[in-house]
Coordinates of C-alpha atoms and ligand atoms in Angstrom, one line a residue:
M819 CA 80.6 -27.3 16.5
H820 CA 81.6 -24.2 18.3
K821 CA 82.1 -22.3 15.1
E822 CA 78.5 -23.1 14.0
E823 CA 77.2 -22.2 17.4
G824 CA 79.0 -18.9 17.2
R825 CA 77.9 -18.1 13.7
S826 CA 74.2 -18.9 14.3
S827 CA 74.0 -16.8 17.4
G828 CA 76.3 -14.1 16.0
K829 CA 73.5 -12.0 14.5
K830 CA 71.8 -11.5 17.8
N831 CA 75.0 -11.2 19.7
M832 CA 75.2 -7.6 20.9
A833 CA 71.5 -6.6 20.9
S834 CA 70.2 -9.7 22.6
T835 CA 73.0 -9.8 25.1
L836 CA 72.4 -6.1 26.0
K837 CA 68.7 -6.8 26.4
G838 CA 69.5 -9.9 28.5
I839 CA 71.7 -7.7 30.7
T840 CA 69.1 -5.1 31.6
K841 CA 65.8 -7.0 31.4
H842 CA 64.5 -8.9 34.4
E843 CA 61.6 -11.0 33.2
V844 CA 58.7 -12.5 35.3
P845 CA 58.7 -16.3 35.0
K846 CA 56.3 -17.8 32.5
S847 CA 55.0 -20.1 35.1
A848 CA 53.4 -17.1 36.8
Y849 CA 51.5 -16.5 33.5
V850 CA 50.2 -20.0 33.4
L851 CA 49.1 -19.8 37.0
M852 CA 47.2 -16.6 36.4
V853 CA 45.3 -18.0 33.4
L854 CA 44.4 -21.1 35.5
L855 CA 43.2 -18.9 38.4
H856 CA 41.1 -17.0 35.9
V857 CA 39.5 -20.1 34.5
I858 CA 38.7 -21.3 38.1
S859 CA 37.2 -18.0 39.1
S860 CA 35.0 -18.0 35.9
V861 CA 33.8 -21.5 36.6
M862 CA 32.9 -20.6 40.2
L863 CA 31.2 -17.4 39.0
T864 CA 29.0 -19.3 36.5
G865 CA 28.1 -21.8 39.1
F866 CA 27.2 -19.2 41.7
A867 CA 25.2 -17.1 39.2
R868 CA 22.9 -20.0 38.5
S869 CA 22.5 -21.1 42.1
S870 CA 19.5 -20.2 44.2
D871 CA 21.1 -21.7 47.4
S872 CA 22.3 -19.7 50.3
M873 CA 25.1 -20.4 52.9
M874 CA 25.6 -19.6 56.6
L875 CA 28.6 -17.3 57.2
M876 CA 29.3 -15.9 60.7
G877 CA 25.7 -16.6 61.7
M878 CA 24.2 -14.9 58.7
N879 CA 22.3 -16.5 55.9
I880 CA 23.9 -15.2 52.6
P881 CA 22.6 -16.2 49.1
V882 CA 25.3 -17.8 47.0
V883 CA 24.6 -15.4 44.2
A884 CA 26.1 -12.6 46.3
F885 CA 29.6 -14.1 45.6
V886 CA 29.3 -13.5 41.9
G887 CA 30.6 -9.9 42.3
I888 CA 33.6 -11.0 44.3
F889 CA 34.7 -13.6 41.7
S890 CA 34.0 -11.2 38.8
S891 CA 36.3 -8.5 40.4
L892 CA 38.9 -11.2 41.1
G893 CA 38.8 -12.2 37.5
N894 CA 39.2 -8.6 36.4
I895 CA 42.1 -8.0 38.8
L896 CA 43.8 -11.0 37.3
L897 CA 43.4 -9.7 33.8
I898 CA 44.9 -6.3 34.7
L899 CA 47.8 -8.0 36.5
M900 CA 48.4 -10.1 33.4
V901 CA 48.6 -6.9 31.2
L902 CA 50.9 -5.2 33.7
L903 CA 53.3 -8.2 34.1
F904 CA 53.3 -9.8 30.7
E905 CA 52.4 -6.8 28.5
K906 CA 51.6 -8.0 24.9
L907 CA 51.0 -11.6 25.9
G908 CA 48.9 -10.6 28.9
F909 CA 47.0 -8.1 26.8
V910 CA 46.1 -10.5 24.0
T911 CA 45.1 -13.2 26.5
A912 CA 42.9 -10.8 28.5
L913 CA 41.3 -9.6 25.2
I914 CA 40.6 -13.2 24.1
I915 CA 39.1 -14.1 27.5
L916 CA 36.9 -11.0 27.5
V917 CA 35.8 -11.3 23.8
A918 CA 35.0 -15.0 24.3
Q919 CA 32.6 -14.1 27.1
Y920 CA 30.3 -12.1 24.8
P921 CA 28.7 -15.1 22.9
M922 CA 28.0 -16.8 26.2
M923 CA 26.3 -13.7 27.7
L924 CA 24.3 -12.9 24.5
T925 CA 23.1 -16.5 24.4
S926 CA 21.9 -16.4 28.0
I927 CA 20.1 -13.1 27.4
I928 CA 18.4 -14.2 24.2
K929 CA 17.6 -17.8 25.1
R930 CA 17.0 -17.6 28.9
G931 CA 16.2 -13.9 29.2
A932 CA 18.8 -13.7 32.0
V933 CA 18.8 -10.0 33.1
S934 CA 22.0 -10.5 35.2
S935 CA 23.9 -11.1 31.9
I936 CA 23.1 -7.6 30.7
Q937 CA 25.0 -6.2 33.7
G938 CA 27.8 -8.7 32.8
L939 CA 27.8 -7.3 29.2
F940 CA 28.5 -3.8 30.5
T941 CA 31.1 -4.9 33.0
N942 CA 32.9 -6.9 30.2
T943 CA 32.9 -3.8 27.9
F944 CA 34.2 -1.6 30.6
S945 CA 36.9 -4.1 31.5
M946 CA 37.9 -4.2 27.9
I947 CA 38.3 -0.4 27.6
A948 CA 40.2 -0.4 30.9
I949 CA 42.6 -3.1 29.7
I950 CA 43.2 -1.3 26.4
L951 CA 44.0 1.9 28.2
I952 CA 46.3 0.2 30.8
Y953 CA 48.1 -1.6 28.0
A954 CA 48.7 1.6 26.0
N955 CA 50.0 3.3 29.1
T956 CA 52.3 0.4 30.0
R957 CA 53.7 0.3 26.5
K958 CA 54.5 4.0 26.7
S959 CA 56.3 3.8 30.1
R960 CA 58.0 0.6 29.0
K961 CA 59.5 2.4 26.0
Y962 CA 60.6 5.2 28.2
M963 CA 62.2 2.8 30.6
E964 CA 63.9 1.0 27.8
K965 CA 65.4 4.3 26.6
V966 CA 66.6 5.1 30.1
R967 CA 68.1 1.7 30.4
E968 CA 69.7 1.9 27.1
Q969 CA 71.4 5.2 28.0
A970 CA 72.8 3.5 31.1
V971 CA 74.5 0.7 29.2
I972 CA 75.5 2.5 26.0
D973 CA 78.7 4.6 25.6
A974 CA 77.5 8.0 24.5
L975 CA 80.4 8.7 22.1
T976 CA 80.6 5.5 20.1
G977 CA 77.1 4.0 20.7
I978 CA 78.5 0.6 21.7
P979 CA 78.0 -0.9 25.2
N980 CA 79.9 0.7 28.0
R981 CA 81.8 -0.5 31.0
F982 CA 78.6 -1.0 33.1
A983 CA 77.1 -3.3 30.4
C984 CA 80.3 -5.2 30.2
T985 CA 80.6 -5.8 33.9
E986 CA 76.9 -6.8 34.1
L987 CA 77.4 -9.3 31.3
M988 CA 80.5 -10.8 33.0
N989 CA 78.7 -11.0 36.4
D990 CA 75.8 -12.7 34.7
L991 CA 78.1 -15.3 33.0
I992 CA 79.9 -15.8 36.3
K993 CA 76.6 -16.4 38.1
K994 CA 75.6 -19.0 35.5
G995 CA 79.1 -20.6 35.6
S996 CA 79.6 -20.2 31.8
K997 CA 83.1 -20.1 30.6
F998 CA 84.3 -16.9 28.8
A999 CA 87.4 -14.9 28.1
V1000 CA 87.7 -11.2 28.7
V1001 CA 90.1 -9.2 26.5
S1002 CA 91.5 -5.9 27.5
I1003 CA 92.2 -3.8 24.4
D1004 CA 94.2 -0.6 24.2
L1005 CA 94.9 1.3 21.0
N1006 CA 98.5 2.0 20.3
N1007 CA 99.6 5.7 19.9
F1008 CA 96.1 7.0 20.3
K1009 CA 97.3 9.7 22.6
S1010 CA 99.5 11.1 19.8
I1011 CA 96.6 11.3 17.4
N1012 CA 94.6 13.2 20.0
D1013 CA 97.5 15.5 20.8
T1014 CA 98.5 16.3 17.3
M1015 CA 95.1 16.2 15.5
G1016 CA 92.8 17.3 18.2
N1017 CA 90.1 15.7 20.3
R1018 CA 87.5 15.8 17.5
V1019 CA 89.6 13.6 15.2
G1020 CA 90.4 11.5 18.2
D1021 CA 86.7 11.0 18.8
E1022 CA 86.1 10.1 15.2
V1023 CA 88.9 7.5 15.4
L1024 CA 87.2 5.9 18.4
K1025 CA 83.9 5.9 16.7
G1026 CA 85.4 4.4 13.6
V1027 CA 87.1 1.6 15.5
A1028 CA 84.0 0.9 17.7
N1029 CA 81.9 0.7 14.6
R1030 CA 84.1 -1.9 12.9
W1031 CA 84.3 -4.0 16.1
K1032 CA 80.6 -3.8 16.7
N1033 CA 79.8 -4.9 13.2
L1034 CA 82.2 -7.8 13.7
A1035 CA 80.6 -8.8 16.9
D1036 CA 77.2 -8.6 15.4
S1037 CA 78.2 -10.7 12.3
G1038 CA 79.6 -13.5 14.4
K1039 CA 82.3 -13.7 11.7
A1040 CA 85.0 -14.6 14.3
G1041 CA 83.2 -17.9 15.0
T1042 CA 82.5 -17.1 18.6
I1043 CA 79.9 -15.1 20.6
D1044 CA 81.5 -11.8 21.1
F1045 CA 80.5 -8.6 23.0
I1046 CA 82.5 -5.5 22.6
A1047 CA 82.3 -2.5 25.0
R1048 CA 84.2 0.8 25.4
L1049 CA 85.5 1.2 28.9
G1050 CA 86.7 4.8 28.5
G1051 CA 89.4 6.7 26.6
D1052 CA 90.9 4.3 24.0
E1053 CA 90.3 1.3 26.2
F1054 CA 87.9 -1.4 24.9
S1055 CA 86.9 -4.8 26.3
L1056 CA 85.8 -7.8 24.4
V1057 CA 84.0 -10.7 26.0
V1058 CA 84.3 -13.9 24.1
R1059 CA 82.1 -17.0 24.5
G1060 CA 81.3 -20.2 22.7
Y1061 CA 85.0 -21.1 22.0
G1062 CA 86.7 -24.5 22.2
S1063 CA 90.3 -24.1 23.0
D1064 CA 92.7 -21.3 23.9
D1065 CA 93.6 -21.2 20.2
S1066 CA 90.1 -20.2 19.3
I1067 CA 90.2 -17.2 21.7
V1068 CA 93.4 -16.1 20.0
N1069 CA 91.8 -16.6 16.6
T1070 CA 88.9 -14.5 17.5
I1071 CA 91.2 -11.7 18.8
R1072 CA 93.2 -11.9 15.6
V1073 CA 90.0 -11.2 13.6
Y1074 CA 89.4 -8.1 15.7
E1075 CA 93.1 -7.1 15.2
S1076 CA 92.7 -7.6 11.4
A1077 CA 89.7 -5.3 11.4
L1078 CA 92.1 -2.5 12.3
K1079 CA 94.4 -3.2 9.3
E1080 CA 92.3 -1.3 6.8
K1081 CA 93.1 2.5 7.0
L1082 CA 90.6 4.8 8.7
T1083 CA 90.0 8.0 6.8
I1084 CA 89.0 11.1 8.7
D1085 CA 89.0 14.6 7.0
D1086 CA 90.9 13.2 4.1
C1087 CA 93.6 11.9 6.4
D1088 CA 94.5 8.2 6.6
Y1089 CA 95.1 6.6 10.0
F1090 CA 96.6 3.2 10.5
L1091 CA 95.8 1.8 13.8
T1092 CA 97.1 -1.1 15.9
A1093 CA 96.1 -2.2 19.4
C1094 CA 97.4 -4.4 22.2
F1095 CA 95.2 -7.3 23.5
G1096 CA 95.6 -9.0 26.8
Y1097 CA 93.1 -11.7 27.9
A1098 CA 92.1 -13.8 30.9
E1099 CA 89.6 -16.5 31.3
F1100 CA 86.8 -17.4 33.6
P1101 CA 87.0 -19.6 35.6
T1102 CA 90.6 -20.6 34.9
D1103 CA 92.2 -17.3 35.9
D1104 CA 89.8 -16.0 38.4
A1105 CA 86.1 -16.0 39.5
S1106 CA 85.5 -12.3 40.1
E1107 CA 84.7 -9.8 37.4
E1108 CA 87.0 -7.2 39.0
T1109 CA 90.1 -9.5 39.2
L1110 CA 89.5 -10.8 35.7
F1111 CA 89.7 -7.3 34.4
S1112 CA 92.9 -6.7 36.3
C1113 CA 94.3 -10.0 34.9
A1114 CA 93.5 -9.1 31.4
D1115 CA 94.9 -5.6 32.0
A1116 CA 98.1 -7.0 33.3
A1117 CA 98.6 -9.1 30.2
M1118 CA 97.7 -6.1 28.0
H1119 CA 100.2 -3.8 29.8
E1120 CA 102.9 -6.4 29.5
I1121 CA 102.5 -6.9 25.8
K1122 CA 102.5 -3.1 25.4
R1123 CA 105.7 -2.9 27.4
L1124 CA 107.4 -5.6 25.4
G1125 CA 106.7 -3.6 22.2
S1126 CA 106.9 -6.8 20.2
T1127 CA 105.1 -7.4 16.8
N1128 CA 102.9 -9.9 18.5
H1129 CA 100.1 -7.9 20.1
I1130 CA 98.2 -10.6 21.9
L1131 CA 99.1 -12.1 25.4
R1132 CA 97.4 -14.4 27.8
F1133 CA 97.4 -13.6 31.5
T1134 CA 99.8 -15.6 33.7
P1135 CA 99.9 -15.2 37.5
A1136 CA 103.5 -13.9 37.3
L1137 CA 102.2 -10.9 35.5
L1138 CA 100.1 -9.8 38.4
N1139 CA 103.2 -9.4 40.6
K1140 CA 104.9 -7.4 37.9
E1141 CA 101.8 -5.3 37.5
Q1142 CA 101.6 -4.7 41.2
N1143 CA 105.3 -3.7 41.3
L1144 CA 104.8 -1.3 38.5
E1145 CA 101.8 0.2 40.2
T1146 CA 103.9 0.6 43.4
E1147 CA 106.7 2.1 41.4
R1148 CA 104.3 4.7 40.0
K1149 CA 103.0 5.4 43.5
I1150 CA 106.6 5.9 44.8
R1151 CA 107.5 8.3 42.0
T1152 CA 104.3 10.3 42.5
A1153 CA 104.8 10.4 46.3
L1154 CA 108.4 11.6 45.9
E1155 CA 107.3 14.3 43.4
N1156 CA 104.5 15.4 45.7
D1157 CA 106.8 15.3 48.8
A1158 CA 104.3 12.8 50.2
V1159 CA 106.8 10.6 52.0
F1160 CA 106.6 11.2 55.7
F1161 CA 107.6 9.5 58.9
N1162 CA 106.3 7.9 62.1
L1163 CA 108.3 7.6 65.2
Q1164 CA 108.4 4.4 67.2
P1165 CA 109.7 4.8 70.7
Q1166 CA 112.5 2.8 72.2
F1167 CA 112.8 2.3 76.0
D1168 CA 115.3 1.0 78.5
M1169 CA 114.1 -1.9 80.7
D1170 CA 112.8 0.6 83.3
H1171 CA 110.5 2.0 80.7
K1172 CA 112.6 5.2 80.4
L1173 CA 112.5 6.7 76.9
R1174 CA 115.7 6.1 75.0
G1175 CA 114.7 7.6 71.6
F1176 CA 112.7 6.9 68.5
E1177 CA 113.1 5.0 65.2
A1178 CA 111.9 7.0 62.2
L1179 CA 109.9 4.8 59.9
A1180 CA 109.0 5.8 56.4
R1181 CA 105.3 6.2 55.5
M1182 CA 103.8 7.0 52.1
K1183 CA 100.4 8.3 51.1
D1184 CA 98.8 7.3 47.9
T1185 CA 97.0 10.0 45.9
D1186 CA 93.7 8.7 47.3
G1187 CA 95.0 9.3 50.8
K1188 CA 95.6 5.6 51.6
I1189 CA 98.8 4.7 53.5
I1190 CA 101.1 2.3 51.7
S1191 CA 103.0 0.0 53.9
P1192 CA 106.9 0.2 53.9
G1193 CA 106.9 -3.6 53.5
E1194 CA 105.4 -2.9 50.1
F1195 CA 107.3 0.1 48.9
I1196 CA 110.8 -0.2 50.5
P1197 CA 111.9 -3.3 48.6
I1198 CA 110.7 -1.9 45.3
A1199 CA 112.3 1.5 46.0
E1200 CA 115.5 -0.4 46.6
K1201 CA 115.1 -2.3 43.3
I1202 CA 114.5 0.8 41.2
G1203 CA 117.1 2.9 42.9
L1204 CA 114.8 5.4 44.6
I1205 CA 115.5 4.2 48.2
D1206 CA 118.0 7.0 48.7
Q1207 CA 115.4 9.6 48.0
I1208 CA 113.0 8.0 50.5
D1209 CA 115.7 7.8 53.1
L1210 CA 116.6 11.4 52.6
Q1211 CA 113.0 12.7 52.8
V1212 CA 112.5 10.7 56.0
F1213 CA 115.8 11.9 57.4
R1214 CA 115.3 15.6 56.4
K1215 CA 111.7 15.7 57.8
S1216 CA 112.3 13.7 61.0
A1217 CA 115.6 15.5 61.8
T1218 CA 114.0 18.9 61.4
F1219 CA 111.1 17.9 63.6
F1220 CA 113.4 16.2 66.2
A1221 CA 115.8 19.1 66.5
A1222 CA 113.0 21.5 67.2
A1223 CA 111.4 19.0 69.7
L1224 CA 114.8 18.6 71.5
R1225 CA 115.3 22.4 71.7
K1226 CA 111.8 22.9 73.0
S1227 CA 111.9 20.1 75.6
G1228 CA 115.6 20.0 76.6
A1229 CA 115.3 16.2 76.4
D1230 CA 118.3 14.1 75.5
V1231 CA 116.9 11.3 73.4
T1232 CA 118.0 9.6 70.2
L1233 CA 116.6 9.7 66.6
S1234 CA 117.4 6.5 64.7
I1235 CA 117.3 6.7 60.9
N1236 CA 117.2 3.7 58.5
I1237 CA 119.7 3.9 55.8
S1238 CA 119.7 1.4 53.0
V1239 CA 123.1 0.0 52.1
K1240 CA 122.4 0.9 48.5
H1241 CA 122.2 4.5 49.6
L1242 CA 125.2 4.2 51.8
M1243 CA 127.3 3.1 48.9
K1244 CA 126.4 6.2 46.9
N1245 CA 129.3 8.6 46.2
N1246 CA 127.8 11.7 47.8
F1247 CA 126.2 9.9 50.8
L1248 CA 128.3 11.6 53.4
E1249 CA 127.7 15.1 52.0
E1250 CA 124.0 14.5 51.9
I1251 CA 124.0 13.5 55.5
R1252 CA 126.1 16.5 56.5
D1253 CA 123.8 18.9 54.7
I1254 CA 120.7 17.6 56.5
I1255 CA 122.5 17.7 59.8
D1256 CA 123.5 21.4 59.2
I1257 CA 120.2 22.5 57.9
S1258 CA 118.1 20.8 60.6
G1259 CA 120.5 21.6 63.4
I1260 CA 120.1 18.1 65.0
P1261 CA 122.9 17.4 67.5
V1262 CA 125.0 14.5 66.1
K1263 CA 125.1 12.9 69.5
N1264 CA 121.3 12.5 69.3
L1265 CA 121.5 10.9 65.9
E1266 CA 121.8 7.2 65.1
I1267 CA 121.9 5.4 61.8
E1268 CA 120.6 1.9 61.3
I1269 CA 122.2 -0.3 58.8
T1270 CA 121.0 -3.8 58.0
E1271 CA 123.5 -6.5 59.0
S1272 CA 123.2 -8.9 56.1
I1273 CA 124.3 -6.5 53.4
M1274 CA 127.2 -4.9 55.2
I1275 CA 129.4 -7.9 55.1
D1276 CA 132.5 -7.9 53.0
S1277 CA 132.1 -4.4 51.7
D1278 CA 135.1 -2.2 52.2
R1279 CA 133.3 0.8 50.9
A1280 CA 130.4 0.3 53.3
M1281 CA 132.9 -0.2 56.2
H1282 CA 134.6 3.0 55.2
C1283 CA 131.3 5.0 55.2
I1284 CA 130.4 3.6 58.6
E1285 CA 133.7 4.7 60.0
E1286 CA 133.2 8.2 58.6
I1287 CA 129.7 8.3 60.2
K1288 CA 131.2 7.3 63.5
K1289 CA 133.9 10.0 63.2
M1290 CA 131.1 12.6 62.7
G1291 CA 129.9 11.5 66.2
I1292 CA 126.8 9.7 64.9
Q1293 CA 125.9 6.4 66.6
V1294 CA 125.6 3.3 64.4
A1295 CA 123.0 0.5 65.0
I1296 CA 123.2 -2.9 63.3
D1297 CA 119.6 -3.6 62.2
D1298 CA 117.9 -7.0 61.9
F1299 CA 120.8 -8.6 63.8
G1300 CA 120.9 -12.4 63.6
T1301 CA 119.5 -12.6 60.1
G1302 CA 122.8 -12.1 58.3
Y1303 CA 125.9 -14.3 58.5
S1304 CA 128.2 -12.3 60.8
S1305 CA 131.2 -14.1 62.1
L1306 CA 132.7 -13.2 65.4
S1307 CA 135.7 -11.6 63.9
Y1308 CA 133.5 -9.5 61.7
L1309 CA 131.5 -8.4 64.7
N1310 CA 134.7 -7.6 66.5
N1311 CA 135.8 -5.1 63.8
L1312 CA 132.4 -3.5 63.4
P1313 CA 132.4 0.1 64.3
A1314 CA 128.9 0.0 65.9
D1315 CA 127.2 1.1 69.1
L1316 CA 124.0 -0.9 69.1
L1317 CA 122.8 -4.4 68.0
K1318 CA 119.1 -4.6 67.1
I1319 CA 118.0 -8.2 67.6
D1320 CA 115.5 -9.1 64.8
K1321 CA 111.9 -9.6 65.7
S1322 CA 111.9 -13.1 64.4
F1323 CA 114.1 -14.2 67.3
I1324 CA 112.0 -12.4 69.9
D1325 CA 108.9 -14.1 68.4
E1326 CA 110.5 -17.5 68.9
M1327 CA 112.2 -16.8 72.2
N1328 CA 109.6 -18.3 74.5
S1329 CA 108.9 -21.3 72.4
S1330 CA 111.9 -23.3 73.6
E1331 CA 114.8 -23.1 76.0
S1332 CA 117.4 -23.2 73.1
S1333 CA 115.7 -20.2 71.4
K1334 CA 115.9 -18.3 74.6
Q1335 CA 119.5 -19.2 75.0
Y1336 CA 120.2 -18.1 71.5
V1337 CA 118.9 -14.6 72.3
A1338 CA 120.8 -14.6 75.6
S1339 CA 124.1 -15.4 73.8
I1340 CA 123.6 -12.6 71.3
I1341 CA 123.2 -10.2 74.2
Q1342 CA 126.3 -11.6 75.9
I1343 CA 128.4 -11.4 72.8
G1344 CA 127.2 -7.8 72.1
H1345 CA 128.2 -6.8 75.7
I1346 CA 131.6 -8.5 75.4
L1347 CA 132.2 -6.4 72.2
G1348 CA 131.1 -3.3 74.1
L1349 CA 127.8 -2.8 72.3
K1350 CA 124.4 -2.1 73.7
V1351 CA 121.6 -4.4 72.6
I1352 CA 118.0 -3.6 71.8
S1353 CA 115.2 -6.2 71.1
E1354 CA 112.8 -5.4 68.3
G1355 CA 109.1 -6.3 68.1
V1356 CA 108.5 -7.0 71.7
E1357 CA 104.7 -7.6 72.1
A1358 CA 104.2 -9.7 75.2
E1359 CA 104.8 -9.4 79.0
E1360 CA 106.6 -12.8 79.0
Q1361 CA 109.0 -11.6 76.4
L1362 CA 109.7 -8.5 78.4
K1363 CA 110.3 -10.5 81.5
V1364 CA 112.8 -12.9 79.8
L1365 CA 114.6 -10.0 78.2
R1366 CA 115.0 -8.4 81.6
D1367 CA 116.3 -11.7 83.0
I1368 CA 118.9 -12.2 80.2
G1369 CA 120.2 -8.6 80.4
C1370 CA 118.8 -6.9 77.3
D1371 CA 119.4 -3.1 77.4
F1372 CA 116.5 -1.7 75.4
I1373 CA 113.3 -2.7 73.8
Q1374 CA 111.2 -1.4 70.9
G1375 CA 107.8 -3.0 70.3
F1376 CA 104.1 -2.7 70.4
I1377 CA 104.1 -3.6 74.1
W1378 CA 105.3 -0.1 75.0
G1379 CA 104.7 1.9 71.8
R1380 CA 103.6 1.6 68.2
P1381 CA 105.0 3.9 65.5
L1382 CA 103.4 7.3 66.2
P1383 CA 102.7 10.5 64.2
S1384 CA 105.1 13.3 65.2
E1385 CA 102.6 15.2 67.3
E1386 CA 102.1 12.1 69.5
A1387 CA 105.9 11.5 69.7
E1388 CA 106.4 15.1 70.8
K1389 CA 104.3 14.5 73.8
L1390 CA 106.5 11.6 74.8
I1391 CA 109.7 13.7 74.3
V1392 CA 108.3 16.6 76.4
S1393 CA 107.5 14.3 79.3
A1394 CA 110.8 12.4 79.0
Ligands
LIG960 P1 112.7 -2.3 60.6 O1 113.8 -1.3 60.4 O2 113.1 -3.6 61.2 O3 111.6 -1.6 61.4 C1 110.8 -2.2 62.4 C2 109.5 -2.7 61.8 O4 108.9 -3.5 62.8 C3 108.6 -1.5 61.6 O5 107.7 -1.8 60.5 C4 107.8 -1.5 62.9 O6 106.5 -0.9 62.8 C5 107.7 -3.0 63.2 N1 107.4 -3.3 64.6 C6 108.0 -2.6 65.6 N2 107.6 -3.2 66.8 C7 106.7 -4.2 66.4 C8 105.9 -5.1 67.2 O7 105.9 -5.2 68.4 N3 105.2 -6.0 66.5 C9 105.1 -6.0 65.1 N4 104.4 -6.9 64.5 N5 105.9 -5.1 64.4 C10 106.6 -4.2 65.0 P2 107.5 -0.9 59.3 O8 107.3 0.5 59.8 O9 106.5 -1.5 58.5 O10 108.8 -1.0 58.6 C11 109.2 -2.1 57.9 C12 110.6 -2.0 57.4 O11 110.7 -1.0 56.3 C13 111.6 -1.6 58.4 O12 112.0 -2.6 59.2 C14 112.8 -1.1 57.5 O13 113.5 -2.2 57.1 C15 112.0 -0.5 56.3 N6 112.0 0.9 56.5 C16 111.1 1.7 57.2 N7 111.4 3.0 57.0 C17 112.5 3.1 56.3 C18 113.3 4.2 55.8 O14 113.1 5.4 56.1 N8 114.4 3.8 55.0 C19 114.7 2.5 54.7 N9 115.8 2.3 54.0 N10 114.0 1.5 55.2 C20 112.9 1.8 56.0
LIG961 CA1 115.2 -0.3 61.4
LIG962 CA1 114.8 -4.2 62.2

């Protein structure tokens, strides 16, 4: 059934869909209403013209025949509106109405010698001329408008619909709730054709491919209602409707894939093209045009990456994560290349609100200037082995700034740097650190390195590095304390100076007595082992009060200071 439906509507596929996208029609009911109003006004007019009565209106005695003019004008206005709103239909209707009035007028002139009908004869003729002129003019401007509209929805290079047309169609289908699939298509190796043969040949290839696909969509050969558009470059998009199952979508895509199999000859050179196809479905995968595009893109990128002989893939939610991660990876690489990783400084205080120092927190700017959160890029940088470069950029920049600020202010405060354990394990880690310390001139006693608790466990190499750091005179803080699995004996051997209690414990602290006691015991154990303790993520007065009561040494949190840009932090250092 779907095949038939597809085939029969295939011919008008592209052209009619395009028209449907851009044309906003006046409802037919308005036409019927206008014809009806005209009939009513004509009947009233005839009645009034024959009447010799008069009627009282606002104290004046007015002959009924005086209303003839009003109804006649009303009738003419209706006819003009009909032409303007319904063009050909309105024009033909208006002509029929006007022509039909001639016999009636002539009869009344000849038979009854009605002089008023001679006036009507002239009015009718003038109305007819006016309507013909208006119609001719409307047609001209309509054709012009259609051309403008066509240019807005047609891709100039290939002559097939463009991205705008495609999104309009999708939004239209979404509004109507009609199921469809959107296929993201990307030609394989197009860039190398462009690079080796030049842009002109590249353009011809795009035209050739677009032409084949457009003919296919028009023919309805695939058995579905298809709409092909060029989004830009070698990216195309296919909207498929009128299919039964997921298999029919794949079948349709295969038809488009096969259309590429035949060689494309340009300037006596043969080109054999292939493409990758990723698709998503409305409403199954998403209900917004934008996300559907992203879903289809994610599937297309994945199949491209896999490089398999199968070139078609359906979207699955897991792909979106992958896609996002890849996007973040691209952003990280670009930011590192452009030296766009920078830092904010979050102040740390003792319980009397005296400044202890700052934690340097990595920040990254996207090319469009948007800040990407470390929660997003740090885990990915760790995964792809770029965390050391981020750590080092933050360290180098913040140490340089901090050394200058210390010299200028004479303050004695600490700079805490986050170091990923992956970075710590690298062979040349210690040399890298020494270099930055030498170049920046930051005094080691003002430097602290934060290492996450969970990952340090059971690593001799990590332990050795920490010992070396300590030997250099740098302080060591155990970050996110409480989230790992430290045993007491492990803690006892830890060459650290500071425990940072993780924010999750501070969040919970005031919800029950046992949570509070838990934090209190961490602080006690820390003190027994000769460590200072800092609580992270302190936001509320009640938390601050409890932390004071249970003997915490320092706090870091929004209550007293958010991460600041360096200029703001400098003001705090100067006034410390
Ligand atoms: P972290 O080391 O535990 O850093 C503290 C995080 O808690 C920071 O988030 C900070 O803005 C946030 N924070 C501090 N006080 C409060 C508070 O009162 N309320 C709330 N809601 N949040 C608070 P940020 O800057 O987003 O950093 C997230 C994580 O990214 C850091 O957690 C750290 O693990 C990692 N990170 C940041 N910079 C670097 C870096 O240069 N190198 C490495 N390896 N990791 C970094
Ligand atoms: Ca930290
Ligand atoms: Ca932390």
